[in-house]
Short mmCIF file of C-alpha atoms in Angstrom, two decimals:
data_model
loop_
_atom_site.label_atom_id
_atom_site.label_comp_id
_atom_site.label_asym_id
_atom_site.label_seq_id
_atom_site.Cartn_x
_atom_site.Cartn_y
_atom_site.Cartn_z
CA UNK A 10 3.51 54.06 -97.73
CA UNK A 11 3.88 54.46 -93.96
CA UNK A 12 2.20 52.40 -91.25
CA UNK A 13 -0.55 54.30 -89.45
CA UNK A 14 0.63 54.76 -85.87
CA UNK A 15 1.48 57.57 -83.46
CA UNK A 16 5.11 57.60 -84.56
CA UNK A 17 4.24 58.39 -88.17
CA UNK A 18 1.07 60.35 -87.42
CA UNK A 19 1.71 62.81 -84.62
CA UNK A 20 -1.08 63.31 -82.08
CA UNK A 21 -1.50 64.89 -78.70
CA UNK A 22 -2.48 63.05 -75.54
CA UNK A 23 -5.60 63.73 -73.53
CA UNK A 24 -6.85 62.36 -70.20
CA UNK A 25 -8.97 59.23 -70.56
CA UNK A 26 -12.40 60.37 -69.40
CA UNK A 27 -14.46 57.93 -71.46
CA UNK A 28 -14.69 54.15 -71.26
CA UNK A 29 -16.25 52.52 -74.30
CA UNK A 30 -17.73 49.01 -74.30
CA UNK A 31 -17.46 47.83 -77.89
CA UNK A 32 -14.88 48.20 -80.63
CA UNK A 33 -17.06 47.60 -83.68
CA UNK A 34 -17.49 49.63 -86.83
CA UNK A 35 -20.52 51.59 -85.67
CA UNK A 36 -19.01 53.00 -82.49
CA UNK A 37 -15.80 53.91 -84.29
CA UNK A 38 -17.58 55.63 -87.20
CA UNK A 39 -20.20 57.32 -85.02
CA UNK A 40 -19.46 57.92 -81.34
CA UNK A 41 -15.65 58.09 -81.67
CA UNK A 42 -16.01 60.32 -84.73
CA UNK A 43 -18.23 62.63 -82.66
CA UNK A 44 -15.74 62.60 -79.78
CA UNK A 45 -12.99 63.51 -82.28
CA UNK A 46 -15.07 66.48 -83.47
CA UNK A 47 -15.71 67.60 -79.90
CA UNK A 48 -11.99 67.43 -79.10
CA UNK A 49 -10.95 69.24 -82.28
CA UNK A 50 -13.43 72.05 -81.64
CA UNK A 51 -12.29 72.46 -78.01
CA UNK A 52 -15.61 71.44 -76.48
CA UNK A 53 -14.05 68.55 -74.54
CA UNK A 54 -10.56 67.22 -73.88
CA UNK A 55 -10.84 63.47 -73.63
CA UNK A 56 -9.45 60.20 -74.92
CA UNK A 57 -11.14 56.80 -74.78
CA UNK A 58 -10.35 53.42 -73.21
CA UNK A 59 -11.89 50.65 -75.31
CA UNK A 60 -13.21 47.53 -73.58
CA UNK A 61 -13.80 44.40 -75.64
CA UNK A 62 -17.18 43.06 -74.46
CA UNK A 63 -16.82 39.53 -75.88
CA UNK A 64 -13.93 37.02 -75.70
CA UNK A 65 -13.50 37.33 -79.46
CA UNK A 66 -12.86 40.89 -80.62
CA UNK A 67 -10.45 43.30 -82.18
CA UNK A 68 -8.90 45.47 -79.47
CA UNK A 69 -5.50 43.97 -80.29
CA UNK A 70 -5.93 44.95 -83.96
CA UNK A 71 -6.71 48.50 -82.90
CA UNK A 72 -3.76 48.56 -80.51
CA UNK A 73 -1.36 47.57 -83.31
CA UNK A 74 -2.11 50.95 -84.93
CA UNK A 75 -2.02 52.80 -81.59
CA UNK A 76 -5.79 53.22 -81.90
CA UNK A 77 -5.53 55.29 -85.08
CA UNK A 78 -7.83 54.57 -88.01
CA UNK A 79 -9.46 56.38 -90.92
CA UNK A 80 -13.16 57.20 -91.11
CA UNK A 81 -14.37 57.57 -94.71
CA UNK A 82 -17.71 59.33 -95.03
CA UNK A 83 -19.47 59.25 -98.39
CA UNK A 84 -22.91 60.33 -99.52
CA UNK A 85 -25.20 63.10 -100.69
CA UNK A 86 -25.36 66.34 -98.73
CA UNK A 87 -27.72 69.10 -99.93
CA UNK A 88 -27.77 67.54 -103.37
CA UNK A 89 -23.99 67.31 -103.72
CA UNK A 90 -21.78 64.21 -103.63
CA UNK A 91 -19.50 64.43 -100.60
CA UNK A 92 -16.48 62.34 -99.59
CA UNK A 93 -14.24 62.88 -96.58
CA UNK A 94 -11.27 61.10 -95.01
CA UNK A 95 -10.32 61.67 -91.38
CA UNK A 96 -7.89 59.96 -89.02
CA UNK A 97 -9.45 59.38 -85.61
CA UNK A 98 -6.99 59.58 -82.71
CA UNK A 99 -9.18 59.39 -79.59
CA UNK A 100 -8.69 55.68 -78.80
CA UNK A 101 -5.87 55.56 -76.28
CA UNK A 102 -6.10 52.36 -74.23
CA UNK A 103 -7.27 48.85 -75.16
CA UNK A 104 -8.59 46.27 -72.72
CA UNK A 105 -9.63 42.66 -73.13
CA UNK A 106 -11.17 42.10 -69.68
CA UNK A 107 -11.26 38.35 -70.19
CA UNK A 108 -7.45 38.42 -70.19
CA UNK A 109 -6.77 41.68 -68.28
CA UNK A 110 -9.46 41.82 -65.62
CA UNK A 111 -7.29 43.60 -63.06
CA UNK A 112 -6.33 46.26 -65.60
CA UNK A 113 -10.01 46.71 -66.38
CA UNK A 114 -11.02 47.07 -62.73
CA UNK A 115 -8.15 49.51 -62.14
CA UNK A 116 -10.13 52.08 -64.14
CA UNK A 117 -12.64 52.11 -61.27
CA UNK A 118 -10.04 54.11 -59.34
CA UNK A 119 -9.57 56.72 -62.06
CA UNK A 120 -10.14 60.32 -61.03
CA UNK A 121 -10.43 61.24 -64.72
CA UNK A 122 -13.12 58.72 -65.71
CA UNK A 123 -16.51 60.39 -66.20
CA UNK A 124 -18.41 58.63 -69.00
CA UNK A 125 -19.42 55.12 -70.04
CA UNK A 126 -20.49 54.56 -73.66
CA UNK A 127 -21.65 51.22 -75.04
CA UNK A 128 -22.86 49.44 -78.13
CA UNK A 129 -22.91 45.73 -77.39
CA UNK A 130 -25.71 44.83 -79.88
CA UNK A 131 -29.41 44.64 -79.05
CA UNK A 132 -28.75 41.46 -77.07
CA UNK A 133 -26.05 43.12 -74.96
CA UNK A 134 -28.34 44.77 -72.42
CA UNK A 135 -29.76 41.60 -70.96
CA UNK A 136 -29.80 40.06 -67.52
CA UNK A 137 -27.54 37.04 -67.05
CA UNK A 138 -28.50 35.71 -63.60
CA UNK A 139 -25.43 33.44 -63.65
CA UNK A 140 -23.09 36.45 -63.40
CA UNK A 141 -22.69 35.94 -59.66
CA UNK A 142 -18.91 35.88 -59.26
CA UNK A 143 -17.56 39.39 -59.74
CA UNK A 144 -14.06 38.30 -58.72
CA UNK A 145 -13.61 37.01 -62.27
CA UNK A 146 -14.63 38.67 -65.52
CA UNK A 147 -18.43 38.44 -65.87
CA UNK A 148 -19.81 37.12 -69.14
CA UNK A 149 -22.40 39.84 -69.79
CA UNK A 150 -21.92 43.55 -70.43
CA UNK A 151 -24.13 44.49 -67.44
CA UNK A 152 -22.07 42.12 -65.30
CA UNK A 153 -18.81 43.80 -66.34
CA UNK A 154 -20.24 47.27 -65.73
CA UNK A 155 -21.63 46.23 -62.35
CA UNK A 156 -18.19 44.92 -61.32
CA UNK A 157 -16.57 48.22 -62.35
CA UNK A 158 -19.14 50.33 -60.51
CA UNK A 159 -18.89 48.18 -57.38
CA UNK A 160 -15.09 48.59 -57.39
CA UNK A 161 -15.49 52.34 -57.89
CA UNK A 162 -17.98 52.61 -55.03
CA UNK A 163 -15.61 50.76 -52.73
CA UNK A 164 -12.51 52.73 -53.76
CA UNK A 165 -14.16 56.13 -53.33
CA UNK A 166 -16.07 55.01 -50.21
CA UNK A 167 -19.49 55.76 -51.64
CA UNK A 168 -18.67 59.33 -52.73
CA UNK A 169 -21.73 60.38 -54.76
CA UNK A 170 -19.63 62.81 -56.81
CA UNK A 171 -17.76 59.84 -58.35
CA UNK A 172 -20.77 58.51 -60.20
CA UNK A 173 -20.54 58.27 -64.00
CA UNK A 174 -22.56 59.35 -67.02
CA UNK A 175 -23.82 56.14 -68.65
CA UNK A 176 -24.73 56.46 -72.34
CA UNK A 177 -25.81 53.22 -74.04
CA UNK A 178 -26.26 53.18 -77.82
CA UNK A 179 -27.82 49.72 -78.20
CA UNK A 180 -30.88 49.71 -80.47
CA UNK A 181 -33.54 48.87 -77.92
CA UNK A 182 -36.33 51.02 -76.52
CA UNK A 183 -35.38 53.15 -73.50
CA UNK A 184 -31.87 51.68 -73.47
CA UNK A 185 -30.68 53.81 -70.56
CA UNK A 186 -33.62 52.91 -68.34
CA UNK A 187 -33.29 49.24 -69.30
CA UNK A 188 -29.56 49.12 -68.52
CA UNK A 189 -30.19 50.74 -65.14
CA UNK A 190 -32.96 48.22 -64.39
CA UNK A 191 -30.78 45.23 -65.36
CA UNK A 192 -27.86 46.50 -63.26
CA UNK A 193 -30.08 46.95 -60.21
CA UNK A 194 -31.59 43.47 -60.60
CA UNK A 195 -28.17 41.89 -61.09
CA UNK A 196 -26.88 43.69 -57.98
CA UNK A 197 -29.81 42.26 -56.01
CA UNK A 198 -29.13 38.75 -57.36
CA UNK A 199 -25.53 39.18 -56.17
CA UNK A 200 -26.89 40.26 -52.77
CA UNK A 201 -24.85 43.46 -52.88
CA UNK A 202 -25.15 46.02 -50.11
CA UNK A 203 -28.25 48.25 -50.13
CA UNK A 204 -26.12 51.38 -49.80
CA UNK A 205 -24.22 50.37 -52.94
CA UNK A 206 -27.46 49.75 -54.86
CA UNK A 207 -28.67 53.20 -53.82
CA UNK A 208 -25.36 54.70 -55.02
CA UNK A 209 -25.63 52.71 -58.25
CA UNK A 210 -29.07 54.09 -59.08
CA UNK A 211 -28.71 57.67 -57.77
CA UNK A 212 -25.06 58.71 -58.10
CA UNK A 213 -24.76 57.39 -61.66
CA UNK A 214 -26.62 59.12 -64.44
CA UNK A 215 -28.23 56.99 -67.14
CA UNK A 216 -29.65 58.44 -70.34
CA UNK A 217 -31.54 56.80 -73.20
CA UNK A 218 -30.41 57.45 -76.75
CA UNK A 219 -31.27 57.03 -80.41
CA UNK A 220 -28.42 56.65 -82.91
CA UNK A 221 -28.63 56.84 -86.69
CA UNK A 222 -25.90 56.43 -89.27
CA UNK A 223 -25.47 53.73 -91.91
CA UNK A 224 -22.01 52.18 -91.45
CA UNK A 225 -21.09 49.57 -94.10
CA UNK A 226 -17.76 48.93 -92.33
CA UNK A 227 -14.41 48.08 -93.88
CA UNK A 228 -14.39 49.09 -97.58
CA UNK A 229 -12.76 46.00 -99.08
CA UNK A 230 -13.21 47.17 -102.68
CA UNK A 231 -11.58 50.57 -102.17
CA UNK A 232 -9.29 50.08 -99.15
CA UNK A 233 -6.07 50.13 -101.21
CA UNK A 234 -7.18 53.26 -103.02
CA UNK A 235 -7.95 54.99 -99.71
CA UNK A 236 -4.56 54.03 -98.29
CA UNK A 237 -2.82 55.41 -101.40
CA UNK A 238 -4.81 58.61 -100.99
CA UNK A 239 -3.98 59.08 -97.28
CA UNK A 240 -0.42 57.75 -97.52
CA UNK A 241 -0.90 55.33 -94.62
CA UNK A 242 -1.37 51.57 -94.47
CA UNK A 243 -4.56 51.19 -92.44
CA UNK A 244 -6.20 47.85 -91.64
CA UNK A 245 -8.96 49.46 -89.55
CA UNK A 246 -10.58 51.81 -92.07
CA UNK A 247 -14.30 52.20 -91.50
CA UNK A 248 -16.78 53.57 -94.02
CA UNK A 249 -19.98 55.42 -93.15
CA UNK A 250 -22.55 57.67 -94.71
CA UNK A 251 -22.47 61.46 -94.33
CA UNK A 252 -25.73 61.61 -92.38
CA UNK A 253 -25.57 61.26 -88.61
CA UNK A 254 -28.06 61.80 -85.79
CA UNK A 255 -27.68 61.26 -82.05
CA UNK A 256 -30.66 62.02 -79.83
CA UNK A 257 -30.09 61.80 -76.06
CA UNK A 258 -32.63 62.11 -73.28
CA UNK A 259 -31.94 65.30 -71.36
CA UNK A 260 -29.92 64.59 -68.22
CA UNK A 261 -27.99 67.50 -66.68
CA UNK A 262 -24.93 65.50 -65.59
CA UNK A 263 -24.62 63.82 -69.00
CA UNK A 264 -24.99 67.15 -70.80
CA UNK A 265 -22.29 68.66 -68.58
CA UNK A 266 -19.81 65.84 -69.12
CA UNK A 267 -20.49 65.28 -72.83
CA UNK A 268 -21.95 68.45 -74.40
CA UNK A 269 -22.08 66.75 -77.79
CA UNK A 270 -24.54 69.30 -79.16
CA UNK A 271 -22.01 72.13 -78.88
CA UNK A 272 -19.86 71.63 -81.98
CA UNK A 273 -22.34 71.96 -84.82
CA UNK A 274 -23.07 68.25 -85.13
CA UNK A 275 -26.52 66.71 -85.56
CA UNK A 276 -26.84 65.93 -81.85
CA UNK A 277 -30.00 66.70 -79.87
CA UNK A 278 -30.73 66.57 -76.16
CA UNK A 279 -34.48 66.09 -75.99
CA UNK A 280 -37.06 65.98 -73.19
CA UNK A 281 -38.49 62.90 -74.88
CA UNK A 282 -36.69 60.86 -77.56
CA UNK A 283 -39.86 58.92 -78.47
CA UNK A 284 -40.94 61.22 -81.34
CA UNK A 285 -37.45 61.00 -82.85
CA UNK A 286 -37.54 57.23 -82.69
CA UNK A 287 -40.99 57.26 -84.28
CA UNK A 288 -39.63 59.54 -87.00
CA UNK A 289 -36.72 57.22 -87.76
CA UNK A 290 -38.73 53.99 -87.65
CA UNK A 291 -41.69 55.39 -89.55
CA UNK A 292 -39.86 57.40 -92.22
CA UNK A 293 -36.52 55.64 -92.72
CA UNK A 294 -37.42 52.05 -91.86
CA UNK A 295 -41.06 52.32 -92.90
CA UNK A 296 -40.35 53.69 -96.37
CA UNK A 297 -37.62 51.06 -96.81
CA UNK A 298 -40.06 48.29 -95.97
CA UNK A 299 -42.88 49.69 -98.09
CA UNK A 300 -40.77 50.10 -101.23
CA UNK A 301 -39.16 46.65 -101.21
CA UNK A 302 -42.00 44.48 -102.59
CA UNK A 303 -43.35 46.94 -105.14
CA UNK A 304 -39.90 48.05 -106.38
CA UNK A 305 -38.60 44.48 -106.60
CA UNK A 306 -41.71 43.36 -108.49
CA UNK A 307 -41.07 46.28 -110.87
CA UNK A 308 -37.71 44.70 -111.72
CA UNK A 309 -35.58 46.94 -109.48
CA UNK A 310 -32.79 45.52 -107.29
CA UNK A 311 -31.36 48.36 -105.16
CA UNK A 312 -32.60 51.17 -102.94
CA UNK A 313 -30.92 53.84 -105.06
CA UNK A 314 -32.56 52.51 -108.24
CA UNK A 315 -35.89 52.43 -106.42
CA UNK A 316 -35.97 56.05 -105.21
CA UNK A 317 -34.64 57.38 -108.52
CA UNK A 318 -37.28 55.42 -110.45
CA UNK A 319 -40.05 57.78 -111.60
CA UNK A 320 -42.91 55.62 -110.31
CA UNK A 321 -41.40 54.09 -107.17
CA UNK A 322 -39.83 57.40 -106.16
CA UNK A 323 -43.20 59.15 -106.48
CA UNK A 324 -44.85 56.42 -104.40
CA UNK A 325 -42.27 56.78 -101.60
CA UNK A 326 -42.64 60.56 -101.56
CA UNK A 327 -46.43 60.22 -101.35
CA UNK A 328 -46.21 57.70 -98.52
CA UNK A 329 -43.84 59.87 -96.48
CA UNK A 330 -45.52 63.22 -97.10
CA UNK A 331 -49.18 62.21 -97.07
CA UNK A 332 -49.32 59.35 -94.58
CA UNK A 333 -46.24 59.15 -92.34
CA UNK A 334 -45.33 62.76 -91.53
CA UNK A 335 -48.89 63.72 -90.44
CA UNK A 336 -48.73 61.04 -87.69
CA UNK A 337 -45.57 62.33 -85.96
CA UNK A 338 -45.67 65.18 -83.46
CA UNK A 339 -42.54 67.13 -84.34
CA UNK A 340 -42.15 70.61 -85.88
CA UNK A 341 -42.82 70.67 -89.62
CA UNK A 342 -39.40 72.07 -90.51
CA UNK A 343 -37.67 69.25 -88.61
CA UNK A 344 -39.87 66.65 -90.29
CA UNK A 345 -39.27 68.10 -93.75
CA UNK A 346 -35.51 68.25 -93.21
CA UNK A 347 -35.35 64.68 -91.94
CA UNK A 348 -37.54 63.35 -94.77
CA UNK A 349 -35.31 65.08 -97.33
CA UNK A 350 -32.20 63.65 -95.70
CA UNK A 351 -33.71 60.15 -95.86
CA UNK A 352 -34.24 60.43 -99.61
CA UNK A 353 -30.67 61.69 -100.03
CA UNK A 354 -29.42 58.73 -98.00
CA UNK A 355 -31.38 56.32 -100.16
CA UNK A 356 -29.74 57.92 -103.22
CA UNK A 357 -26.20 57.50 -101.88
CA UNK A 358 -24.13 56.49 -104.93
CA UNK A 359 -21.36 55.07 -102.72
CA UNK A 360 -23.53 52.39 -101.08
CA UNK A 361 -25.16 49.54 -102.99
CA UNK A 362 -28.08 48.57 -100.76
CA UNK A 363 -29.83 45.48 -102.12
CA UNK A 364 -33.61 45.38 -101.77
CA UNK A 365 -33.43 41.67 -101.03
CA UNK A 366 -31.24 42.34 -97.99
CA UNK A 367 -33.99 44.60 -96.63
CA UNK A 368 -36.60 41.97 -97.57
CA UNK A 369 -35.38 39.68 -94.78
CA UNK A 370 -38.28 39.08 -92.35
CA UNK A 371 -40.57 41.43 -94.26
CA UNK A 372 -43.68 40.08 -92.53
CA UNK A 373 -42.52 41.24 -89.11
CA UNK A 374 -41.03 44.43 -90.54
CA UNK A 375 -44.38 45.39 -92.06
CA UNK A 376 -46.01 44.95 -88.66
CA UNK A 377 -43.39 46.89 -86.66
CA UNK A 378 -42.54 49.60 -89.18
CA UNK A 379 -45.77 50.33 -91.07
CA UNK A 380 -48.69 49.27 -88.88
CA UNK A 381 -47.92 51.97 -86.26
CA UNK A 382 -48.34 54.56 -89.02
CA UNK A 383 -51.46 52.76 -90.29
CA UNK A 384 -53.06 52.87 -86.83
CA UNK A 385 -52.03 56.45 -86.07
CA UNK A 386 -53.32 57.60 -89.47
CA UNK A 387 -56.69 55.91 -88.92
CA UNK A 388 -56.96 57.44 -85.45
CA UNK A 389 -56.30 60.94 -86.78
CA UNK A 390 -58.13 60.83 -90.11
CA UNK A 391 -60.72 58.08 -89.71
CA UNK A 392 -59.74 56.15 -92.83
CA UNK A 393 -57.11 53.69 -94.01
CA UNK A 394 -53.93 55.07 -95.64
CA UNK A 395 -53.99 54.01 -99.28
CA UNK A 396 -50.22 53.83 -99.84
CA UNK A 397 -49.83 51.38 -96.97
CA UNK A 398 -52.67 49.22 -98.30
CA UNK A 399 -51.04 49.20 -101.75
CA UNK A 400 -47.73 48.23 -100.19
CA UNK A 401 -49.43 45.42 -98.28
CA UNK A 402 -51.00 44.12 -101.48
CA UNK A 403 -47.57 44.21 -103.13
CA UNK A 404 -46.08 42.37 -100.15
CA UNK A 405 -48.71 39.64 -100.50
CA UNK A 406 -47.87 39.21 -104.19
CA UNK A 407 -44.15 39.31 -103.35
CA UNK A 408 -44.66 36.30 -101.07
CA UNK A 409 -46.12 34.40 -104.00
CA UNK A 410 -42.40 33.94 -104.72
CA UNK A 411 -42.31 34.93 -108.39
CA UNK A 412 -40.92 37.92 -110.29
CA UNK A 413 -41.93 37.13 -113.85
CA UNK A 414 -40.35 33.75 -114.58
CA UNK A 415 -37.80 34.20 -111.78
CA UNK A 416 -38.14 32.61 -108.34
CA UNK A 417 -37.79 35.03 -105.42
CA UNK A 418 -35.45 33.82 -102.65
CA UNK A 419 -37.91 34.45 -99.82
CA UNK A 420 -36.26 34.74 -96.40
CA UNK A 421 -38.55 34.79 -93.38
CA UNK A 422 -39.45 32.81 -90.29
CA UNK A 423 -40.50 29.23 -91.15
CA UNK A 424 -44.00 29.71 -89.76
CA UNK A 425 -44.54 32.80 -91.91
CA UNK A 426 -43.19 31.13 -95.04
CA UNK A 427 -45.59 28.25 -94.43
CA UNK A 428 -48.47 30.72 -93.98
CA UNK A 429 -47.70 32.45 -97.27
CA UNK A 430 -47.34 29.12 -99.06
CA UNK A 431 -50.77 27.99 -97.82
CA UNK A 432 -52.29 31.37 -98.63
CA UNK A 433 -51.23 31.19 -102.26
CA UNK A 434 -52.93 27.84 -102.66
CA UNK A 435 -56.13 29.89 -102.74
CA UNK A 436 -57.11 31.00 -106.20
CA UNK A 437 -59.45 33.90 -105.43
CA UNK A 438 -57.87 37.29 -104.67
CA UNK A 439 -60.66 38.19 -102.26
CA UNK A 440 -60.08 35.00 -100.26
CA UNK A 441 -56.33 35.68 -100.23
CA UNK A 442 -56.83 39.25 -99.01
CA UNK A 443 -59.27 38.22 -96.28
CA UNK A 444 -57.02 35.39 -95.09
CA UNK A 445 -54.01 37.73 -94.80
CA UNK A 446 -55.70 40.82 -93.39
CA UNK A 447 -57.70 38.92 -90.77
CA UNK A 448 -54.67 37.04 -89.41
CA UNK A 449 -54.44 38.60 -85.97
CA UNK A 450 -51.67 36.14 -85.02
CA UNK A 451 -49.40 38.06 -87.40
CA UNK A 452 -50.72 41.62 -87.18
CA UNK A 453 -52.12 41.53 -83.63
CA UNK A 454 -55.29 43.09 -85.06
CA UNK A 455 -57.90 42.36 -87.72
CA UNK A 456 -57.08 44.59 -90.67
CA UNK A 457 -60.04 43.18 -92.61
CA UNK A 458 -62.41 44.76 -90.09
CA UNK A 459 -61.44 48.31 -91.08
CA UNK A 460 -63.41 50.04 -93.86
CA UNK A 461 -63.32 48.01 -97.09
CA UNK A 462 -59.63 47.08 -96.72
CA UNK A 463 -60.02 43.49 -97.90
CA UNK A 464 -61.87 44.57 -101.04
CA UNK A 465 -59.28 47.25 -101.86
CA UNK A 466 -56.31 44.96 -101.27
CA UNK A 467 -57.95 42.14 -103.23
CA UNK A 468 -58.38 44.48 -106.20
CA UNK A 469 -54.70 45.41 -106.13
CA UNK A 470 -53.63 41.76 -105.82
CA UNK A 471 -55.78 40.69 -108.76
CA UNK A 472 -54.50 43.54 -110.96
CA UNK A 473 -50.82 42.99 -110.04
CA UNK A 474 -51.02 39.26 -110.84
CA UNK A 475 -52.79 39.89 -114.15
CA UNK A 476 -51.15 43.10 -115.36
CA UNK A 477 -47.83 43.35 -113.51
CA UNK A 478 -46.69 45.60 -110.68
CA UNK A 479 -45.49 48.47 -112.86
CA UNK A 480 -48.83 48.95 -114.65
CA UNK A 481 -50.83 48.81 -111.43
CA UNK A 482 -48.44 51.21 -109.67
CA UNK A 483 -48.81 53.72 -112.50
CA UNK A 484 -52.59 53.46 -112.26
CA UNK A 485 -52.41 53.94 -108.48
CA UNK A 486 -50.28 57.06 -108.83
CA UNK A 487 -52.68 58.47 -111.41
CA UNK A 488 -55.68 58.27 -109.04
#
């Protein structure tokens, strides 16, 4: 078996037009995989310089293989099991700015550089007001980017044509707008020149994005098998699902420099990415959160088992089709296609997704992932969505902490665990339902004030405790 490097695996060389902040599994299995597709189809001609955003990272590990690594995609596509193996060759240069700050800043002078891509975790786009010495490597990602842009402004003497396309992939709302805001504020804290701040905010082109692909990472159980199959020893294999979606806010400069929608991939430039985010959070995350308590109480342990279960699968389909999709303003064919893809993703036989891993912080997840649908449904139809109420009742019973004779390893914020513990000291289901639904500190609204919610939820709680989740779910589906 050969080592995976550019001696044993021949590749071409392209100009480095993209700088990427982050070397983690997601960027390599998503953005770099997309860049590879765009190169291979002739849409762009670009390699990538990878910047390690934290002192601890893996750029050196990537450099040992000359940036080459294998992406393994596995899942269900149009009802068929699909597996693919592909060597990605777009990573060309590797920079640890904490050790190579001058090398990093030298990229500010590059005539080829056009695009900045980042995924530095949700906490990465945050203001660090102590980043006030740009002569040494700043601690924060915005600090590093500000230093690079300041050096570029100075080298090109404020030339507005040398601004960059900035494409953050961090999972926060309006990530492009937020990064631009943080950079401007940090520039002001550093008392940088007003002309530079104007160049920063007008010559550079920020776009907000939504990314979606499940990336489990390095496949420890099958890595040797994959290496035998490809014929290369590869310590940087990354595994992902087949499904992928990248939605970018329309921005002419960004579309010109990275026309990622031009090679048949699931990439969309949209006037407004909000409906797509609602679709993902409501359908993918919302159905995940809704199924966890009722499926687990039915004796099911994984997502795949849940959606293939006759009763739980029917419940999820009803929730998505009858209550979630009618609250999202996107074309019906797009909604139907996305909903079908979500079910296929849940059924992925190559990924074992434990329900209890999704159950982490279920109280907050119910509020952020299901209450928006609850409120939108009530606004449009004037009544409470019954699937969401049933899921809430199941969640309440889940937090009793028992599945038959088995203790449930509840994992939530201490204040919520204490609330659920105190709640279950009550013996009457109606009192339990009222206490939970009226807790505006948790839900930021009084759910007991709508219709006869407390009575309905209390009935479900009482029946689940007495008869078991499976029997009550069957009765619910038969209504």
